[in-house]
XYZ file of C-alpha atoms in Angstrom:
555
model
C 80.300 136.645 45.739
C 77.334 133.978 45.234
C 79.744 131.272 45.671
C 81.692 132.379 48.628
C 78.053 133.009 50.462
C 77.058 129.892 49.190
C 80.516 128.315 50.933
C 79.410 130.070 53.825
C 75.811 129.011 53.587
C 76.965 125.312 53.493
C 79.552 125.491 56.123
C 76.420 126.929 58.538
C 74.680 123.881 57.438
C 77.702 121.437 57.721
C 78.259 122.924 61.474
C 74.657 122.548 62.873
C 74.387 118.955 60.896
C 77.116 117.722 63.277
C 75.762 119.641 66.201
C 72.392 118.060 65.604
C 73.907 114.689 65.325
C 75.772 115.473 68.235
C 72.634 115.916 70.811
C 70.348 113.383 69.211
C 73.311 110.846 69.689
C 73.207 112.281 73.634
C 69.988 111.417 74.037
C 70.261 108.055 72.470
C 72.695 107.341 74.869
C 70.730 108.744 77.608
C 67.999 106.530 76.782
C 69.727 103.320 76.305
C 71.417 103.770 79.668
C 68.159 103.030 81.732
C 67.723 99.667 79.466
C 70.520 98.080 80.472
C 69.985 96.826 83.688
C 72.690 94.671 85.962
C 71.721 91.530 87.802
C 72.458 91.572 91.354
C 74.775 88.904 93.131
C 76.443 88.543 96.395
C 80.249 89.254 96.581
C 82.853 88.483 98.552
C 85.059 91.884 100.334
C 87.636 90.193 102.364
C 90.568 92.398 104.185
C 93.631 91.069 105.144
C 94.583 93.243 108.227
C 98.577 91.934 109.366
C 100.053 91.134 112.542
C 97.648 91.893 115.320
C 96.477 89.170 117.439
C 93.369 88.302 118.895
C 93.964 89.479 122.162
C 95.475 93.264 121.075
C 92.592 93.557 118.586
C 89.763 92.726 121.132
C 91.532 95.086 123.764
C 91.168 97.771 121.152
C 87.653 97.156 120.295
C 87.439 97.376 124.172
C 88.420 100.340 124.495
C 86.741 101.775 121.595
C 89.462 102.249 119.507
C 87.842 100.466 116.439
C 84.108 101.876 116.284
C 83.281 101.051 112.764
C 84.469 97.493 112.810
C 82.629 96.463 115.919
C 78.940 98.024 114.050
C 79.226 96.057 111.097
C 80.579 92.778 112.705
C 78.192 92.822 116.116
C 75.474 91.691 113.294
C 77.803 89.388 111.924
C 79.889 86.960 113.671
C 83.382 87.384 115.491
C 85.877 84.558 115.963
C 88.196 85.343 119.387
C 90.014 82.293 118.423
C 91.843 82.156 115.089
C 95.042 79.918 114.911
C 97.619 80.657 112.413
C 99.777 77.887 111.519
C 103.950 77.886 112.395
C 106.141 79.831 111.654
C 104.001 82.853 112.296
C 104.325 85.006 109.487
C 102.256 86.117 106.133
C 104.628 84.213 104.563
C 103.247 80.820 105.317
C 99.324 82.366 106.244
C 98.405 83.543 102.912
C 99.803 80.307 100.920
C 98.717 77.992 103.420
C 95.166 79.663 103.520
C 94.856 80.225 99.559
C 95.678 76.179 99.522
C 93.777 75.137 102.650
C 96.809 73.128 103.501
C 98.365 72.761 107.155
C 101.908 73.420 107.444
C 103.040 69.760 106.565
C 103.280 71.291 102.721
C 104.849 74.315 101.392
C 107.305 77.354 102.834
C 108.526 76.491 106.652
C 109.675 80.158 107.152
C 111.971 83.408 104.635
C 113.550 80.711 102.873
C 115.145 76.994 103.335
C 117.742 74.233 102.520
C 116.459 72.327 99.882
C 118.346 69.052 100.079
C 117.882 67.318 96.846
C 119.158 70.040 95.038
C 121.641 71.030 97.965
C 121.324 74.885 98.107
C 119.604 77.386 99.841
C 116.749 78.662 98.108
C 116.997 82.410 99.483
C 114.056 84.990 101.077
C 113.294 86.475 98.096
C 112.632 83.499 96.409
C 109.822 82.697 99.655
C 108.533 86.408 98.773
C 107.812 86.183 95.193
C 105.983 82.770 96.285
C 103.824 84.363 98.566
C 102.898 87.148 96.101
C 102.153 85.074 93.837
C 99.087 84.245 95.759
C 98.041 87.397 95.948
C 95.517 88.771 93.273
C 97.311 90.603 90.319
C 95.273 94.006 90.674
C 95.934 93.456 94.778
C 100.111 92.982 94.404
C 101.023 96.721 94.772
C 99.254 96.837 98.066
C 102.512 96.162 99.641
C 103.256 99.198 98.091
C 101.084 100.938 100.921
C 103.213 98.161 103.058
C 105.786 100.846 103.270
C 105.535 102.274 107.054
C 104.425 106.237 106.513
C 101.667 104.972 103.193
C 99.471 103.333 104.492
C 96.922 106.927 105.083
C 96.825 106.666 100.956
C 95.478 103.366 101.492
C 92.004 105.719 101.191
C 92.426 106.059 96.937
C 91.954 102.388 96.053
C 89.298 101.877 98.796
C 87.010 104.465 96.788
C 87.157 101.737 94.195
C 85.755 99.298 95.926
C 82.011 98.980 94.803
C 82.606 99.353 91.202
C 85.861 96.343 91.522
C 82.943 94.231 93.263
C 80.787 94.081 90.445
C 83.301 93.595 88.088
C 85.666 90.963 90.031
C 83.179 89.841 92.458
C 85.771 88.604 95.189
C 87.990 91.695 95.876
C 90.852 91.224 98.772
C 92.580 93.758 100.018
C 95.788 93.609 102.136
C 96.615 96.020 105.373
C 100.588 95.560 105.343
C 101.641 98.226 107.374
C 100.631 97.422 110.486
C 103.798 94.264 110.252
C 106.291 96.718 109.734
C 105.380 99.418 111.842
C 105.579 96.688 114.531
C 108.731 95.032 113.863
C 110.360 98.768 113.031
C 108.638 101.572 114.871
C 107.206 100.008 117.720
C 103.731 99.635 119.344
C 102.442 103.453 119.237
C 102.949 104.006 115.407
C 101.351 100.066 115.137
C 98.660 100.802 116.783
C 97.900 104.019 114.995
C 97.811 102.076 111.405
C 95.216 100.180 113.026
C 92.878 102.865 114.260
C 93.355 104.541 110.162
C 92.275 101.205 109.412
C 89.000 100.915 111.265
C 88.380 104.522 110.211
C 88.848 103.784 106.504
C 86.440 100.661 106.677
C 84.035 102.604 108.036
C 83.625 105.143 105.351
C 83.585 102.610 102.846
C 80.582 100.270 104.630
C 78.696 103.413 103.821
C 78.929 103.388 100.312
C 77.690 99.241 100.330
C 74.582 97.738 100.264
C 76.009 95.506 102.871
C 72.879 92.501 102.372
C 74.670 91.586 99.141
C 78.425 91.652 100.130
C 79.956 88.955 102.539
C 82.812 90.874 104.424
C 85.871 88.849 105.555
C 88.326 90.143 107.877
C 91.163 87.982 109.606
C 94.503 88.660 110.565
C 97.340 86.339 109.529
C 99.501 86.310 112.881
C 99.981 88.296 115.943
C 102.703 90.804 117.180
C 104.668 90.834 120.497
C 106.771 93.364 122.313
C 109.434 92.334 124.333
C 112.902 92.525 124.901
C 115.385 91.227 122.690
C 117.746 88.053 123.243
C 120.971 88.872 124.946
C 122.528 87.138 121.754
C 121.700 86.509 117.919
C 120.172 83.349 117.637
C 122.231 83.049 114.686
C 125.430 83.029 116.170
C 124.411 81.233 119.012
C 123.335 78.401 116.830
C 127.143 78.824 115.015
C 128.575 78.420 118.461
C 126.199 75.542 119.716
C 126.215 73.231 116.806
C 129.586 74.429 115.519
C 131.260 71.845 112.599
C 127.896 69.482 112.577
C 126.446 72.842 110.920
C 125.099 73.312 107.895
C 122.702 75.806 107.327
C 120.641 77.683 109.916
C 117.872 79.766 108.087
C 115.257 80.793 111.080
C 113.954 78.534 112.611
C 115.375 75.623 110.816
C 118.999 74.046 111.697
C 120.268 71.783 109.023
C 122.866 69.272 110.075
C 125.392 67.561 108.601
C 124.817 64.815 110.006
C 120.823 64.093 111.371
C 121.677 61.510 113.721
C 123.365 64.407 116.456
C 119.829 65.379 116.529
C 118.792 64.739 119.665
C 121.674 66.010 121.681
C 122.209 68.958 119.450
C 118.307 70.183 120.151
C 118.976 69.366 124.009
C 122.628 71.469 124.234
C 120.717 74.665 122.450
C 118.234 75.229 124.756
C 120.277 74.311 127.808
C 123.457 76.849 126.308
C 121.529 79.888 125.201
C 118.394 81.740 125.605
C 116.194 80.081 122.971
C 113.289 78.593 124.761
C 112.501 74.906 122.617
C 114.141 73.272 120.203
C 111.748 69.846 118.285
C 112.922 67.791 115.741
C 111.377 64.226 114.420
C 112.421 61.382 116.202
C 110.458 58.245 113.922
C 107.768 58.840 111.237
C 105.299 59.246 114.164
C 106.875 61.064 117.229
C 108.235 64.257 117.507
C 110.090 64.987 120.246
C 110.836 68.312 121.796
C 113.101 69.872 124.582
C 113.088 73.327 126.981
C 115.026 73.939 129.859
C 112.359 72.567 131.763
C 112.081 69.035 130.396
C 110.813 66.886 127.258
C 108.003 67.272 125.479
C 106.752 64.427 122.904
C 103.948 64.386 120.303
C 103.008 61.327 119.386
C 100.205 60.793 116.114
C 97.869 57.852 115.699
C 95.063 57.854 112.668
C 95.447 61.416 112.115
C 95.224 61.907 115.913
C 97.672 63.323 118.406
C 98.537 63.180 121.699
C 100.920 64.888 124.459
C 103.062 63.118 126.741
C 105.782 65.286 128.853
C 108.950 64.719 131.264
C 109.629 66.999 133.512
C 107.631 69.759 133.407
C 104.383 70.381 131.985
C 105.861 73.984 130.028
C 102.710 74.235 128.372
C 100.086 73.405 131.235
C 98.004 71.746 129.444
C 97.586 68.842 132.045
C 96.322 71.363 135.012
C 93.687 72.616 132.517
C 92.044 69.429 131.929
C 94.081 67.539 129.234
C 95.046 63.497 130.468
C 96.947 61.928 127.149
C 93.836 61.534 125.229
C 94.566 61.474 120.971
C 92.902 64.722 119.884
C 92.341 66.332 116.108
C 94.123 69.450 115.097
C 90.448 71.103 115.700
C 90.478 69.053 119.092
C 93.805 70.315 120.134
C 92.377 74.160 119.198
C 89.067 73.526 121.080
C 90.756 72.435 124.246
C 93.842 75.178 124.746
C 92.217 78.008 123.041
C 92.486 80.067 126.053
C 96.157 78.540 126.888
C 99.006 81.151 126.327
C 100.333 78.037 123.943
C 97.252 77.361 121.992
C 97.330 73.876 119.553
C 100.654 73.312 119.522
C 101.265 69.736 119.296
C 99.848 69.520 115.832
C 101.047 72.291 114.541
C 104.777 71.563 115.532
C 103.667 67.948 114.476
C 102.630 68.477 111.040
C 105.176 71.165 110.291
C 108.171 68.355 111.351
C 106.317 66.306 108.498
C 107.008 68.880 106.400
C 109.550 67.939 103.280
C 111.501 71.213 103.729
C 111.873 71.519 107.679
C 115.107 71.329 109.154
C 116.594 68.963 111.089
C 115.692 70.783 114.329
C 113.592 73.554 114.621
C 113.769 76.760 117.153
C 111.482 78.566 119.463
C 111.798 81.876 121.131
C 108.786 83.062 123.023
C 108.012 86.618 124.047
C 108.846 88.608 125.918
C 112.097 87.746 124.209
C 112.534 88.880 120.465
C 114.642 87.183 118.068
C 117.453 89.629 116.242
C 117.411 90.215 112.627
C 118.743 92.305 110.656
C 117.208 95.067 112.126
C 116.863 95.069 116.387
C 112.894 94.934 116.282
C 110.887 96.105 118.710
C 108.197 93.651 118.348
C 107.811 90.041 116.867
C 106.102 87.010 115.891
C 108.337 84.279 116.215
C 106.850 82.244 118.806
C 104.748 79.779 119.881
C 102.036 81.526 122.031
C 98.732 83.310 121.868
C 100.324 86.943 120.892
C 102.019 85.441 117.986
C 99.699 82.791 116.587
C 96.346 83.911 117.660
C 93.846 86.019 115.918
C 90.612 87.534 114.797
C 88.779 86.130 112.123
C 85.336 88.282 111.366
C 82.622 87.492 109.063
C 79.343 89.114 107.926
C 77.341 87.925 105.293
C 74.664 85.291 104.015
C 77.164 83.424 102.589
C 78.916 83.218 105.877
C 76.153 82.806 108.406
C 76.801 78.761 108.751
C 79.959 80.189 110.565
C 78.067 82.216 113.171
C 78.244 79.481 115.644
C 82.084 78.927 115.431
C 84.319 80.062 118.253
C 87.361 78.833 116.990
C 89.402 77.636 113.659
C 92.210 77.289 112.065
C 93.304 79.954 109.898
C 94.181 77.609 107.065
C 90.696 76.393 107.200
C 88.782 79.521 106.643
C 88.524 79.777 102.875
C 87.350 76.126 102.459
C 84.994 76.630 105.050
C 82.922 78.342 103.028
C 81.733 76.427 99.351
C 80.240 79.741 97.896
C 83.762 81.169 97.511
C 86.112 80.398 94.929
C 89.070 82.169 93.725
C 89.090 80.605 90.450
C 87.641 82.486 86.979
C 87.630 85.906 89.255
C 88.525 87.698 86.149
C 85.336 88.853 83.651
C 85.733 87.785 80.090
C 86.457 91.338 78.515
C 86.180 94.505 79.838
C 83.286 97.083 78.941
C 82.541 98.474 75.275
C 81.817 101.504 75.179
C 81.020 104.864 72.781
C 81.801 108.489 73.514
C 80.618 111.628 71.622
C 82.048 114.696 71.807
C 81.420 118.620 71.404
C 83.361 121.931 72.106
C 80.545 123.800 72.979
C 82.573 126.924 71.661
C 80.566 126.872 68.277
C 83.978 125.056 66.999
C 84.241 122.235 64.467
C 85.812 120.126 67.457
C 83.478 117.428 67.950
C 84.784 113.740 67.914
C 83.843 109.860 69.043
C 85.656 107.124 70.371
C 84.319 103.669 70.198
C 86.114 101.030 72.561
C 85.671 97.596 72.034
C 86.641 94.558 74.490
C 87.441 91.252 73.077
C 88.855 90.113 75.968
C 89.234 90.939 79.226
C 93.029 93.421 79.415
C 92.341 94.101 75.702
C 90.406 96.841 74.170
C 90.530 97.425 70.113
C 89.291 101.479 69.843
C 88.499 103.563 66.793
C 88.726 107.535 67.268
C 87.483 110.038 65.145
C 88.903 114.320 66.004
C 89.664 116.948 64.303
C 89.694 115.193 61.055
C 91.804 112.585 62.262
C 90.930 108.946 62.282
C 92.753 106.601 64.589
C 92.451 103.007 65.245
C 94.458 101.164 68.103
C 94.905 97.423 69.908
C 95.357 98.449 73.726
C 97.020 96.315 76.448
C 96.570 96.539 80.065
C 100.377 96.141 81.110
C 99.919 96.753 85.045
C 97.197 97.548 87.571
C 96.359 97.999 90.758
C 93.098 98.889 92.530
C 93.931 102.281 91.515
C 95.234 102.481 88.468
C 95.715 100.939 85.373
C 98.804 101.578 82.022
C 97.766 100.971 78.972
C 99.910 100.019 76.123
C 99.311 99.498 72.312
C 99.863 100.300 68.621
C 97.631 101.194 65.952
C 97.357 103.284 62.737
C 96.251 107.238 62.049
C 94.987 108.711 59.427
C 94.465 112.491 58.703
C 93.426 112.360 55.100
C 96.512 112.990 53.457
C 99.281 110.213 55.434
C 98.569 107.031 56.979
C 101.294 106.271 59.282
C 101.835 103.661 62.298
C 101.387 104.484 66.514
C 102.424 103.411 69.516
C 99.694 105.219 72.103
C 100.238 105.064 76.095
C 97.132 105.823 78.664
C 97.578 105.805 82.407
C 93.850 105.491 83.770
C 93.273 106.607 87.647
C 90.130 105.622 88.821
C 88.603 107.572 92.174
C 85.519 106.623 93.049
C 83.278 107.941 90.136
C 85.867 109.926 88.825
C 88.072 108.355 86.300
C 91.595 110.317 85.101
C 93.302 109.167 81.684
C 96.334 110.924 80.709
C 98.340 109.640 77.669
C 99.285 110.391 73.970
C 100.510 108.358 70.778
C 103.980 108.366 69.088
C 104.291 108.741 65.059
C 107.017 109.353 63.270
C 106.031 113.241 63.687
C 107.286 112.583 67.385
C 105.177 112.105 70.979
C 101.857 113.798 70.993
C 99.846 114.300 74.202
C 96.151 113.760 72.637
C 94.374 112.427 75.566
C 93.433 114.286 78.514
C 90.133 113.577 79.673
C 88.078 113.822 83.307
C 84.868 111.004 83.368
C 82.375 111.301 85.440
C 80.248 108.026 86.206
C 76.928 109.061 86.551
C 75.398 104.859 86.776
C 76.997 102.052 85.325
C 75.884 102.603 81.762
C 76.233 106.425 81.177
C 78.838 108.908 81.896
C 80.000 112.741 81.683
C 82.934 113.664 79.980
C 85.783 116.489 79.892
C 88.319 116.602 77.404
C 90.545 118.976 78.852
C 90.750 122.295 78.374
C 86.994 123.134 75.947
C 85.789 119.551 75.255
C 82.203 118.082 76.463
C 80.400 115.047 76.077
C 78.788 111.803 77.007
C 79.510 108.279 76.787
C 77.297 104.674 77.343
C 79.628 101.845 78.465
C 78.056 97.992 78.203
């Protein structure tokens, strides 16, 4: 009898020691969480909104349609006259941008000819090159690409401030407004748009907006129209015929490159495709439209514009008489034109390695035919294709205040405070967890997590008189969530035996979500479902579901 009472006694004992220790570690934690204090920097938000052009998105503002953007950027600055470079598409923005290169380098278009190697190097190809560009936590936004996601779009945006302090140059990349366009039309377009301004808008709230530069800019523009009365393709096939070799929009490859020059006049005299340009001498490109010829000649890095025939661009009746002009020259002086800086950016994309021998141009309100009969496009020349809105806010970004127009590809080195190199932080956050049922239950537990680099975290675990110790790997994320991977060892005081543990993290805001388990040779065990609260950036509440409570410090 004395020595099951004294069992009893000592279990009493055992139980409120690791209560005791249990609370006291609480408030430790508690404590230390008001010591550690971050340093404030400014950071760099920038959205990547697709396919509207300057003049739709202005309209809009107009008309009220986008509220929340036009309060945070009427104390910033608004650029009416952003130039994207040709072909209009995100496929040669976002590169072009990320390099601050002009269109004389890199992708001419979904694919080309490459004629050294003599193949075609195919769409996808171009696609994985442009994503490539793209931040890896930002890729699966054109998951949200998909027309009918983009309204979920809201989850990763609640993850904004904490990515900011941790990243310090966050993009994020509005995809669904391009294929609503091209697929669905403008009503459905210019709904994506309005969900847009209305998810900025909530999160400007949650910012201290004096210590984060916002970028917005669209990479092209998006025209409505009516469609060709024939595919360009098999126009070209019927134009060129056997001096074909491979037409990949808008670049005709010839057999032979000296048929140049008729070949470019015959297509736009024998079918509905408005200009045709190919390079005539290491310094003249020449043009044609059913109007007349159009040369661009360059001298020192300077251009100019000589026509016969007619003037298809007009740039002579508003003001221009042959002089050599920059590329910023050219965009200075037609801004306002429906064909805004074309000569050097047909010029410098005819320099371009990959071009083809001649190069197309179909203007609205005609739209090219793909694979899919589009109700809207960007394959042109003129201001609803190539022109758009480029907003900035910031005190990084007030030294382009006084800008009124730019080059797209320009932006990024515009501005010496941002760099898109080291982005990543060196590891990601210790931190230690303590645990308690609350039930009176021997079910407490801690889990110490520590970072020795950044997508690595080595963790020890100590529950229900099991110890567990694992190497994790972050094998994909997105703004929204993250999967861990790893392996590890367990021990439960009688077996040691190997683990393979999986964690899918979902982070909302201040509310984190991990769901995962381990695998033994005892089979797949579900031994992690847990709610966080993040109560600052040091301390934290925690529910391990269903009767679990407790606290953890992160550093």
């Amino acid at each position: 009898m004395f020595l099951i009472s004294n069992k009893m006694y000592f279990k009493k004992i055992s139980s409120f020691g690791r209560f005791s220790i249990f609370y006291v570690l609480i408030i430790v934690i508690i404590l230390m969480s008001f010591l550690v204090i971050g340093e404030a920097s400014p950071k760099f938000l920038i959205f990547h909104l697709d396919a509207v052009s300057s003049q739709n998105f202005f309209q809009y503002m107009e008309d009220g349609d986008l509220p929340n953007l036009q309060a945070v950027f009427e104390d910033g600055h608004m650029i009416h006259h952003g130039l994207s470079l040709f072909p209009g598409g995100t496929e040669t923005a976002v590169p072009h941008l990320r390099e601050g290169v002009d269109n004389s380098t890199g992708g001419v278009g979904w694919g080309y000819y490459d004629r050294e190697k003599e193949k075609v190097i195919p769409a996808y190809k171009t696609f994985f090159y442009w994503l490539s560009y793209l931040p890896r936590r930002a890729k699966p936004c054109i998951i949200y690409g998909i027309p009918g996601l983009d309204p979920f779009m809201f989850f990763p945006l609640l993850n904004v401030p904490e990515l900011l302090e941790t990243y310090g140059v966050i993009e994020f990349y509005w995809l669904t407004t391009d294929s609503l366009g091209h697929i669905m039309g403008p009503k459905l377009y210019e709904a994506s748009i309005r969900r847009f301004d209305c998810y900025f808008g909530n999160l400007v709230k949650k910012l201290n907006l004096d210590e984060v530069n916002i970028i917005l800019y669209c990479d092209h523009g998006m025209s409505f129209g009516r469609f060709i009365n024939a595919d360009q393709g098999k126009e070209i096939e019927r134009i060129v015929g056997n001096d074909l070799k491979v037409f990949i929009h808008p670049n005709v490859y010839l057999k032979d490159p000296d048929k140049k020059d008729k070949i470019a006049r015959d297509i736009v005299l024998k079918s509905e495709i408005d200009f045709t340009f190919y390079r005539e001498n290491p310094h003249r490109v020449v043009g044609y439209s059913d109007q007349g010829k159009m040369i661009f000649e360059e001298k020192e890095e300077k251009i100019c514009y000589l026509f016969e025939g007619e003037d298809v661009f007009g740039y002579y009746s508003s003001g221009y008489n042959g002089e050599w002009l920059t590329a910023l020259d050219w965009l200075s002086l037609t801004r306002e034109n429906r064909f805004p800086g074309v000569p050097p950016n047909i010029y410098h994309l005819l320099s371009n390695e990959r071009v083809g021998d001649i190069v197309i141009i179909i203007n609205p309100p005609k739209i090219p035919i793909f694979w899919l009969r589009y109700p809207g496009n960007h394959a042109g020349l003129v201001n609803t294709d190539l022109m758009m809105p480029i907003l900035v806010k910031g005190p990084q970004l007030e030294h382009l205040y006084e800008r009124e127009e730019m080059w797209l590809h320009n932006l990024y080195t515009s501005i010496p405070e941002l760099s898109f190199e080291n982005l990543e932080p060196a590891r990601e956050k210790n931190s230690f967890s303590l645990w308690g049922s609350g039930y009176g239950e021997p079910n407490s537990g801690f889990e110490m997590s520590l970072s020795p680099a950044y997508r690595w975290n080595f963790a020890f675990r100590y529950h229900d008189d099991i110890y567990r110790s694992w190497l994790e790997y972050d094998l994909y994320s997105s703004y929204l969530m993250r999967l861990w991977t790893g392996a590890g060892l367990q021990y439960n005081g009688q077996n040691l035996d190997a683990l393979v543990q999986a964690r899918l993290q979902i982070d909302l805001g201040k509310i984190q979500l991990n769901y995962g388990g381990q695998f033994t040779q005892e089979g797949w065990e579900i031994n992690t479902k847990k709610v966080v609260y993040q109560i600052n950036d040091q301390l934290a509440l925690e529910w391990l579901i269903p009767n679990g409570f407790g606290m953890s410090f992160s550093w």
